[in-house]
XYZ file of N, CA, C and O in Angstrom:
712
model
N -42.798 234.168 177.058
C -42.998 235.606 177.140
C -41.641 236.294 176.913
O -40.682 236.015 177.621
N -41.567 237.185 175.938
C -40.293 237.836 175.621
C -40.005 238.989 176.582
O -40.907 239.701 177.023
N -38.727 239.134 176.903
C -38.258 240.182 177.806
C -37.065 240.861 177.159
O -36.229 240.200 176.532
N -36.980 242.180 177.338
C -35.847 242.889 176.766
C -35.753 244.305 177.273
O -36.566 244.761 178.081
N -34.742 245.009 176.768
C -34.440 246.381 177.181
C -34.626 247.298 175.981
O -34.253 246.958 174.854
N -35.197 248.464 176.244
C -35.435 249.473 175.215
C -34.695 250.746 175.593
O -34.788 251.213 176.736
N -33.949 251.292 174.627
C -33.216 252.546 174.817
C -33.619 253.532 173.732
O -33.871 253.132 172.593
N -33.669 254.805 174.072
C -33.845 255.877 173.097
C -32.530 256.638 173.047
O -32.001 257.018 174.100
N -31.995 256.869 171.838
C -30.689 257.514 171.733
C -30.639 258.433 170.511
O -30.442 257.970 169.383
N -30.843 259.708 170.753
C -30.768 260.716 169.701
C -29.670 261.706 170.075
O -29.734 262.351 171.125
N -28.666 261.808 169.226
C -27.570 262.734 169.505
C -28.056 264.180 169.443
O -28.923 264.513 168.645
N -27.478 264.998 170.301
C -27.756 266.433 170.279
C -26.478 267.142 169.861
O -25.443 266.512 169.634
N -26.541 268.464 169.790
C -25.335 269.200 169.407
C -24.240 269.079 170.461
O -23.070 269.280 170.184
N -24.606 268.697 171.667
C -23.650 268.641 172.770
C -23.284 267.223 173.204
O -22.168 266.980 173.653
N -24.224 266.270 173.083
C -24.006 264.937 173.632
C -24.219 263.843 172.582
O -25.150 263.905 171.788
N -23.367 262.825 172.633
C -23.450 261.667 171.758
C -24.189 260.560 172.510
O -23.576 259.660 173.106
N -25.514 260.620 172.487
C -26.326 259.649 173.218
C -26.251 258.256 172.600
O -26.423 257.261 173.295
N -25.979 258.169 171.297
C -25.883 256.849 170.686
C -24.676 256.086 171.225
O -24.761 254.894 171.504
N -23.558 256.773 171.417
C -22.381 256.123 172.023
C -22.685 255.691 173.455
O -22.237 254.629 173.902
N -23.464 256.510 174.174
C -23.864 256.122 175.528
C -24.739 254.871 175.477
O -24.597 253.971 176.314
N -25.634 254.798 174.489
C -26.513 253.633 174.353
C -25.710 252.382 174.016
O -26.036 251.285 174.492
N -24.662 252.525 173.214
C -23.787 251.378 172.911
C -23.162 250.857 174.203
O -23.163 249.652 174.471
N -22.638 251.765 175.019
C -22.032 251.372 176.294
C -23.079 250.686 177.186
O -22.820 249.628 177.777
N -24.265 251.273 177.280
C -25.327 250.691 178.109
C -25.718 249.316 177.588
O -25.911 248.382 178.373
N -25.849 249.170 176.274
C -26.219 247.870 175.692
C -25.173 246.806 176.010
O -25.517 245.658 176.313
N -23.908 247.167 175.954
C -22.845 246.210 176.310
C -22.976 245.780 177.761
O -22.793 244.599 178.098
N -23.302 246.724 178.638
C -23.480 246.402 180.060
C -24.724 245.521 180.264
O -24.713 244.596 181.077
N -25.793 245.813 179.541
C -27.005 244.988 179.615
C -26.684 243.569 179.151
O -27.074 242.588 179.794
N -25.976 243.450 178.037
C -25.605 242.119 177.530
C -24.778 241.359 178.554
O -24.993 240.164 178.778
N -23.846 242.035 179.194
C -22.953 241.384 180.157
C -23.680 240.984 181.448
O -23.549 239.850 181.910
N -24.428 241.914 182.034
C -25.017 241.664 183.355
C -26.421 241.056 183.301
O -26.803 240.305 184.204
N -27.216 241.397 182.288
C -28.614 240.966 182.263
C -28.896 239.888 181.221
O -29.926 239.217 181.309
N -28.024 239.770 180.239
C -28.206 238.804 179.163
C -29.602 238.919 178.537
O -30.294 237.928 178.331
N -30.010 240.152 178.252
C -31.299 240.431 177.621
C -31.067 241.089 176.263
O -30.079 241.805 176.074
N -31.985 240.877 175.324
C -31.875 241.587 174.057
C -32.109 243.084 174.265
O -32.835 243.484 175.171
N -31.472 243.889 173.411
C -31.567 245.344 173.518
C -32.039 245.916 172.187
O -31.466 245.620 171.132
N -33.073 246.734 172.269
C -33.576 247.476 171.120
C -33.272 248.943 171.338
O -33.475 249.464 172.435
N -32.780 249.613 170.297
C -32.523 251.047 170.377
C -33.433 251.767 169.384
O -33.628 251.302 168.257
N -33.997 252.875 169.843
C -34.770 253.767 168.990
C -33.906 254.985 168.753
O -33.444 255.623 169.709
N -33.669 255.313 167.479
C -32.759 256.404 167.145
C -33.157 256.994 165.798
O -34.146 256.575 165.190
N -32.378 257.946 165.339
C -32.556 258.485 163.994
C -31.334 258.105 163.166
O -30.296 257.720 163.705
N -31.448 258.200 161.863
C -30.340 257.774 161.008
C -29.110 258.644 161.209
O -27.986 258.165 161.060
N -29.270 259.891 161.601
C -28.120 260.773 161.822
C -27.283 260.332 163.018
O -26.085 260.610 163.076
N -27.888 259.656 163.981
C -27.172 259.239 165.193
C -26.503 257.880 165.051
O -25.626 257.537 165.838
N -26.918 257.095 164.076
C -26.425 255.722 163.934
C -24.912 255.655 163.776
O -24.319 256.426 163.039
N -24.313 254.723 164.494
C -22.896 254.400 164.307
C -22.763 252.892 164.485
O -23.506 252.148 163.862
N -21.906 252.417 165.358
C -21.710 250.987 165.606
C -23.024 250.380 166.098
O -23.560 250.787 167.122
N -23.537 249.402 165.368
C -24.853 248.854 165.709
C -24.820 247.378 166.087
O -25.869 246.804 166.333
N -23.649 246.770 166.151
C -23.591 245.319 166.366
C -23.972 244.889 167.777
O -24.147 243.703 168.019
N -24.120 245.787 168.725
C -24.499 245.402 170.090
C -26.011 245.356 170.273
O -26.488 244.880 171.304
N -26.761 245.819 169.287
C -28.220 245.887 169.410
C -28.882 244.729 168.681
O -28.466 244.345 167.596
N -29.919 244.191 169.288
C -30.693 243.131 168.663
C -31.694 243.691 167.658
O -32.024 243.035 166.675
N -32.181 244.892 167.928
C -33.121 245.572 167.041
C -32.763 247.052 166.997
O -32.405 247.640 168.031
N -32.920 247.654 165.824
C -32.725 249.088 165.669
C -33.973 249.641 165.001
O -34.378 249.169 163.928
N -34.590 250.614 165.654
C -35.777 251.268 165.119
C -35.399 252.711 164.832
O -34.946 253.425 165.730
N -35.536 253.121 163.579
C -35.220 254.508 163.245
C -36.517 255.293 163.073
O -37.506 254.792 162.544
N -36.467 256.515 163.557
C -37.616 257.405 163.493
C -37.107 258.838 163.445
O -35.946 259.106 163.763
N -37.961 259.747 163.056
C -37.626 261.167 163.105
C -38.065 261.699 164.464
O -39.263 261.727 164.753
N -37.111 262.109 165.291
C -37.471 262.534 166.653
C -38.043 263.939 166.701
O -37.815 264.759 165.810
N -38.783 264.189 167.757
C -39.253 265.536 168.065
C -38.075 266.267 168.708
O -37.692 265.958 169.825
N -37.494 267.214 168.008
C -36.305 267.910 168.494
C -36.638 269.235 169.162
O -35.760 270.023 169.471
N -37.896 269.472 169.421
C -38.329 270.737 169.990
C -38.317 270.679 171.517
O -39.352 270.757 172.165
N -37.146 270.518 172.075
C -37.027 270.455 173.527
C -35.665 270.997 173.929
O -34.643 270.421 173.603
N -35.652 272.090 174.622
C -34.395 272.705 175.050
C -34.409 272.855 176.561
O -35.422 273.135 177.162
N -33.271 272.649 177.149
C -33.046 272.882 178.569
C -31.985 273.956 178.692
O -31.354 274.339 177.699
N -31.711 274.401 179.884
C -30.665 275.405 180.095
C -29.319 274.925 179.580
O -28.501 275.702 179.128
N -29.069 273.623 179.647
C -27.779 273.063 179.272
C -27.720 272.599 177.830
O -26.712 272.093 177.374
N -28.796 272.736 177.048
C -28.747 272.365 175.637
C -29.971 271.598 175.196
O -30.970 271.505 175.910
N -29.884 271.055 173.988
C -30.998 270.320 173.408
C -31.104 268.935 174.036
O -30.114 268.242 174.233
N -32.320 268.543 174.339
C -32.605 267.250 174.959
C -33.670 266.580 174.106
O -34.831 266.977 174.128
N -33.294 265.586 173.328
C -34.213 264.960 172.371
C -34.779 263.696 173.015
O -34.259 262.599 172.827
N -35.835 263.875 173.784
C -36.367 262.770 174.575
C -37.897 262.784 174.622
O -38.484 262.082 175.415
N -38.521 263.578 173.796
C -39.975 263.714 173.862
C -40.738 262.520 173.299
O -41.928 262.409 173.506
N -40.066 261.644 172.584
C -40.764 260.526 171.952
C -40.831 259.276 172.820
O -41.317 258.242 172.368
N -40.394 259.346 174.051
C -40.416 258.151 174.896
C -41.836 257.682 175.202
O -42.035 256.530 175.578
N -42.816 258.538 175.000
C -44.204 258.094 175.181
C -44.547 257.005 174.152
O -45.527 256.280 174.302
N -43.732 256.845 173.127
C -43.957 255.839 172.101
C -43.306 254.491 172.445
O -43.324 253.556 171.653
N -42.748 254.373 173.628
C -42.046 253.147 174.033
C -42.949 251.916 173.948
O -42.497 250.843 173.537
N -44.192 252.058 174.333
C -45.121 250.923 174.282
C -45.233 250.406 172.848
O -45.192 249.199 172.613
N -45.375 251.309 171.891
C -45.522 250.913 170.488
C -44.217 250.377 169.904
O -44.226 249.441 169.107
N -43.093 250.970 170.285
C -41.798 250.568 169.730
C -41.272 249.260 170.298
O -40.566 248.526 169.613
N -41.583 248.942 171.529
C -40.990 247.764 172.161
C -41.470 246.474 171.501
O -42.673 246.235 171.386
N -40.537 245.614 171.103
C -40.923 244.316 170.530
C -41.130 243.235 171.597
O -41.391 242.085 171.253
N -41.032 243.613 172.873
C -41.056 242.634 173.960
C -42.400 242.645 174.694
O -43.075 243.658 174.782
N -42.754 241.484 175.259
C -43.945 241.395 176.114
C -43.721 242.145 177.428
O -44.642 242.731 177.982
N -42.477 242.076 177.932
C -42.082 242.803 179.130
C -40.808 243.579 178.819
O -39.846 243.006 178.303
N -40.825 244.860 179.129
C -39.748 245.754 178.726
C -39.184 246.505 179.913
O -39.939 246.987 180.762
N -37.869 246.628 179.944
C -37.207 247.579 180.834
C -36.743 248.729 179.944
O -35.910 248.533 179.050
N -37.314 249.883 180.154
C -36.952 251.096 179.429
C -35.917 251.832 180.265
O -36.170 252.149 181.427
N -34.732 252.065 179.683
C -33.639 252.714 180.403
C -33.218 253.992 179.696
O -33.263 254.062 178.461
N -32.771 254.975 180.456
C -32.081 256.117 179.867
C -30.817 255.599 179.188
O -30.167 254.669 179.699
N -30.445 256.197 178.083
C -29.256 255.760 177.344
C -27.986 255.891 178.178
O -27.035 255.138 177.982
N -27.984 256.820 179.125
C -26.786 257.024 179.954
C -26.856 256.298 181.298
O -26.051 256.545 182.186
N -27.793 255.377 181.444
C -27.899 254.584 182.666
C -26.804 253.526 182.666
O -26.612 252.820 181.678
N -26.090 253.397 183.767
C -24.991 252.435 183.847
C -25.461 251.199 184.621
O -25.766 251.280 185.809
N -25.524 250.083 183.939
C -25.902 248.807 184.543
C -24.638 248.171 185.104
O -23.675 247.945 184.375
N -24.632 247.896 186.417
C -23.446 247.340 187.077
C -23.689 246.014 187.779
O -22.823 245.544 188.510
N -24.868 245.452 187.602
C -25.178 244.174 188.244
C -26.394 243.574 187.548
O -26.939 244.159 186.612
N -26.860 242.454 188.075
C -28.057 241.817 187.520
C -29.325 242.200 188.283
O -30.380 241.610 188.083
N -29.249 243.192 189.152
C -30.379 243.569 190.014
C -31.638 243.948 189.234
O -32.748 243.732 189.702
N -31.494 244.544 188.055
C -32.677 244.941 187.281
C -33.532 243.738 186.876
O -34.728 243.883 186.632
N -32.943 242.548 186.835
C -33.719 241.350 186.501
C -34.817 241.086 187.519
O -35.830 240.464 187.204
N -34.640 241.557 188.740
C -35.650 241.374 189.790
C -36.967 242.075 189.435
O -38.019 241.717 189.954
N -36.917 243.075 188.548
C -38.145 243.757 188.127
C -39.134 242.786 187.488
O -40.347 242.970 187.591
N -38.627 241.739 186.854
C -39.500 240.753 186.228
C -40.177 239.832 187.239
O -41.107 239.106 186.890
N -39.733 239.854 188.480
C -40.335 239.019 189.528
C -41.636 239.604 190.065
O -42.402 238.902 190.723
N -41.884 240.879 189.814
C -43.090 241.539 190.329
C -44.245 241.344 189.362
O -44.094 241.498 188.154
N -45.400 241.023 189.923
C -46.604 240.870 189.109
C -47.296 242.227 188.988
O -48.415 242.413 189.453
N -46.589 243.163 188.399
C -47.069 244.528 188.238
C -46.897 244.910 186.778
O -45.866 244.618 186.171
N -47.891 245.578 186.227
C -47.837 245.921 184.810
C -46.919 247.101 184.500
O -46.352 247.171 183.414
N -46.790 248.041 185.440
C -46.031 249.259 185.178
C -45.314 249.699 186.449
O -45.929 249.776 187.509
N -44.018 249.980 186.322
C -43.238 250.439 187.476
C -42.264 251.535 187.042
O -41.663 251.441 185.969
N -42.150 252.548 187.903
C -41.103 253.557 187.740
C -40.812 254.142 189.121
O -41.582 253.961 190.056
N -39.680 254.832 189.228
C -39.291 255.406 190.515
C -40.145 256.619 190.858
O -40.469 257.424 189.988
N -40.472 256.736 192.121
C -41.188 257.931 192.578
C -40.391 258.702 193.631
O -40.878 259.674 194.189
N -39.177 258.284 193.864
C -38.316 258.956 194.850
C -36.917 259.124 194.266
O -36.462 258.324 193.460
N -36.253 260.161 194.730
C -34.857 260.375 194.374
C -34.069 260.584 195.646
O -34.615 261.000 196.671
N -32.809 260.299 195.561
C -31.911 260.529 196.689
C -30.609 261.063 196.119
O -29.983 260.415 195.289
N -30.238 262.245 196.533
C -29.004 262.851 196.073
C -27.961 262.720 197.173
O -28.175 263.175 198.293
N -26.849 262.091 196.839
C -25.813 261.849 197.840
C -25.310 263.135 198.483
O -25.060 263.182 199.671
N -25.156 264.170 197.687
C -24.602 265.426 198.207
C -25.654 266.281 198.912
O -25.316 267.214 199.617
N -26.940 265.964 198.689
C -28.023 266.702 199.334
C -29.094 265.710 199.806
O -30.191 265.659 199.263
N -28.797 264.918 200.832
C -29.706 263.837 201.231
C -31.055 264.308 201.767
O -32.014 263.540 201.766
N -31.173 265.550 202.190
C -32.437 266.040 202.738
C -33.238 266.876 201.748
O -34.213 267.522 202.127
N -32.852 266.846 200.494
C -33.542 267.608 199.466
C -34.957 267.066 199.293
O -35.177 265.856 199.233
N -35.942 267.966 199.215
C -37.347 267.566 199.062
C -37.564 266.914 197.698
O -36.858 267.207 196.736
N -38.554 266.036 197.636
C -38.902 265.406 196.360
C -39.396 266.466 195.381
O -40.143 267.367 195.753
N -38.981 266.343 194.134
C -39.363 267.299 193.103
C -40.830 267.130 192.740
O -41.348 266.026 192.662
N -41.494 268.255 192.505
C -42.887 268.265 192.059
C -42.950 269.007 190.724
O -42.126 269.868 190.449
N -43.945 268.653 189.920
C -44.120 269.357 188.651
C -44.569 270.792 188.882
O -44.238 271.688 188.129
N -45.360 271.006 189.930
C -45.799 272.344 190.313
C -46.222 272.284 191.777
O -46.263 271.217 192.380
N -46.566 273.409 192.330
C -46.999 273.439 193.736
C -48.318 272.708 193.935
O -48.674 272.370 195.055
N -49.057 272.439 192.868
C -50.363 271.790 192.952
C -50.325 270.295 192.638
O -51.351 269.646 192.613
N -49.163 269.748 192.378
C -49.116 268.384 191.859
C -48.542 267.376 192.852
O -48.112 267.721 193.939
N -48.513 266.149 192.391
C -47.923 265.044 193.137
C -46.407 265.042 192.938
O -45.879 265.752 192.096
N -45.726 264.184 193.691
C -44.290 264.031 193.485
C -44.023 263.596 192.038
O -44.807 262.867 191.436
N -42.898 264.034 191.515
C -42.492 263.669 190.172
C -42.189 262.175 190.099
O -41.601 261.610 191.010
N -42.615 261.546 189.012
C -42.233 260.168 188.728
C -41.055 260.217 187.765
O -40.982 261.095 186.908
N -40.134 259.275 187.890
C -38.891 259.311 187.133
C -38.861 258.212 186.089
O -39.141 257.061 186.383
N -38.486 258.558 184.868
C -38.465 257.606 183.760
C -37.066 257.081 183.467
O -36.821 256.520 182.407
N -36.147 257.226 184.398
C -34.785 256.712 184.215
C -34.809 255.202 184.018
O -34.129 254.666 183.151
N -35.601 254.519 184.828
C -35.830 253.079 184.707
C -37.341 252.865 184.793
O -37.963 253.228 185.791
N -37.902 252.309 183.749
C -39.335 251.997 183.718
C -39.464 250.545 183.280
O -38.811 250.126 182.320
N -40.290 249.798 183.976
C -40.547 248.414 183.574
C -42.036 248.320 183.267
O -42.871 248.778 184.048
N -42.362 247.772 182.083
C -43.781 247.652 181.749
C -44.054 246.374 180.965
O -43.157 245.796 180.353
N -45.309 245.950 181.053
C -45.811 244.808 180.292
C -46.723 245.342 179.190
O -47.309 246.412 179.322
N -46.864 244.580 178.141
C -47.774 244.950 177.052
C -49.194 244.525 177.450
O -49.654 243.440 177.107
N -49.869 245.388 178.218
C -51.243 245.131 178.627
C -52.104 246.330 178.247
O -51.583 247.416 177.943
N -53.410 246.161 178.281
C -54.322 247.276 177.983
C -54.132 248.417 178.980
O -54.193 249.592 178.611
N -53.914 248.076 180.233
C -53.707 249.090 181.277
C -52.493 249.958 180.946
O -52.554 251.180 181.002
N -51.384 249.328 180.592
C -50.157 250.072 180.283
C -50.329 250.855 178.990
O -49.846 251.991 178.873
N -51.048 250.301 178.033
C -51.310 251.050 176.792
C -52.061 252.350 177.101
O -51.783 253.394 176.509
N -52.984 252.299 178.051
C -53.705 253.510 178.467
C -52.759 254.529 179.101
O -52.899 255.735 178.881
N -51.792 254.060 179.879
C -50.802 254.968 180.472
C -50.030 255.680 179.369
O -49.894 256.909 179.374
N -49.536 254.919 178.401
C -48.768 255.524 177.317
C -49.642 256.413 176.425
O -49.170 257.433 175.918
N -50.909 256.046 176.240
C -51.821 256.919 175.490
C -52.045 258.240 176.229
O -52.169 259.297 175.598
N -52.096 258.178 177.549
C -52.217 259.419 178.343
C -50.971 260.278 178.194
O -51.059 261.504 178.060
N -49.801 259.645 178.207
C -48.552 260.385 177.996
C -48.538 261.035 176.614
O -48.108 262.183 176.457
N -49.029 260.308 175.626
C -49.108 260.854 174.265
C -50.036 262.065 174.230
O -49.725 263.078 173.601
N -51.184 261.966 174.905
C -52.135 263.077 174.930
C -51.489 264.319 175.553
O -51.623 265.433 175.036
N -50.777 264.134 176.655
C -50.100 265.265 177.294
C -49.033 265.825 176.365
O -48.920 267.047 176.185
N -48.251 264.942 175.738
C -47.196 265.398 174.823
C -47.774 266.185 173.656
O -47.259 267.238 173.286
N -48.857 265.677 173.078
C -49.466 266.339 171.922
C -50.193 267.630 172.286
O -50.500 268.431 171.402
N -50.485 267.819 173.555
C -51.184 269.029 174.017
C -50.370 269.724 175.109
O -50.926 270.280 176.058
N -49.068 269.675 174.956
C -48.169 270.157 176.008
C -48.413 271.610 176.386
O -48.398 271.961 177.563
N -48.634 272.466 175.415
C -48.833 273.879 175.724
C -50.024 274.062 176.674
O -49.941 274.809 177.646
N -51.102 273.380 176.399
C -52.277 273.463 177.273
C -51.933 273.020 178.695
O -52.226 273.726 179.663
N -51.311 271.855 178.819
C -51.007 271.324 180.147
C -49.952 272.155 180.873
O -49.991 272.272 182.097
N -49.029 272.745 180.141
C -48.020 273.586 180.791
C -48.631 274.851 181.363
O -48.155 275.392 182.355
N -49.713 275.315 180.771
C -50.380 276.531 181.263
C -51.291 276.250 182.452
O -51.584 277.152 183.222
N -51.719 275.017 182.628
C -52.575 274.677 183.772
C -51.871 274.959 185.088
O -52.437 275.520 186.004
N -50.597 274.586 185.177
C -49.881 274.753 186.447
C -49.719 276.219 186.825
O -49.529 276.545 187.981
N -49.802 277.127 185.857
C -49.716 278.545 186.208
C -51.067 279.225 186.096
O -51.174 280.438 186.192
N -52.116 278.429 185.857
C -53.471 278.958 185.898
C -53.904 279.734 184.678
O -54.812 280.551 184.755
N -53.285 279.475 183.497
C -53.663 280.224 182.314
C -54.219 279.350 181.192
O -54.339 279.805 180.074
N -54.532 278.120 181.468
C -55.059 277.239 180.431
C -56.506 277.604 180.122
O -57.256 278.045 180.992
N -56.883 277.420 178.859
C -58.260 277.649 178.441
C -58.990 276.318 178.519
O -58.605 275.355 177.872
N -60.033 276.274 179.310
C -60.750 275.022 179.506
C -61.933 274.954 178.571
O -62.560 275.859 178.217
């Protein structure tokens, strides 16, 4: 059964995510000894010798935050892009400092992600919610998944939400057309 790490790295006008992915891949190679696949666009490509696989695609660049452009909407495609039976999906700026992530492969679970956050400077901060009507936010900083029908359904649901984002964004404020 193949195991590996998947990164998405699309540079924005403000941040060089591909350089961050290179650093992360080097850390993965050192601490986890796992193959690393990067999903990027040709404009972001630079030093590629640390990656076992490079997948180029045209990213959805229609995502802005207060601090700038954030090109991360295509992560719902991780299931399709991953060449591994079991994948650890990491943010490109995640810093691997030990072999602890390997323990994720010890769990007989098809899909895992964080559902809690802890901020050192604000330890009593409430868990973030998508809206006042929703569950706690799940975090995609580290996601571990297997290539199973169940996980494919999860990613298909993410795709449906992504492709119909305007509708779902209006539900939380009560203006969606049903």
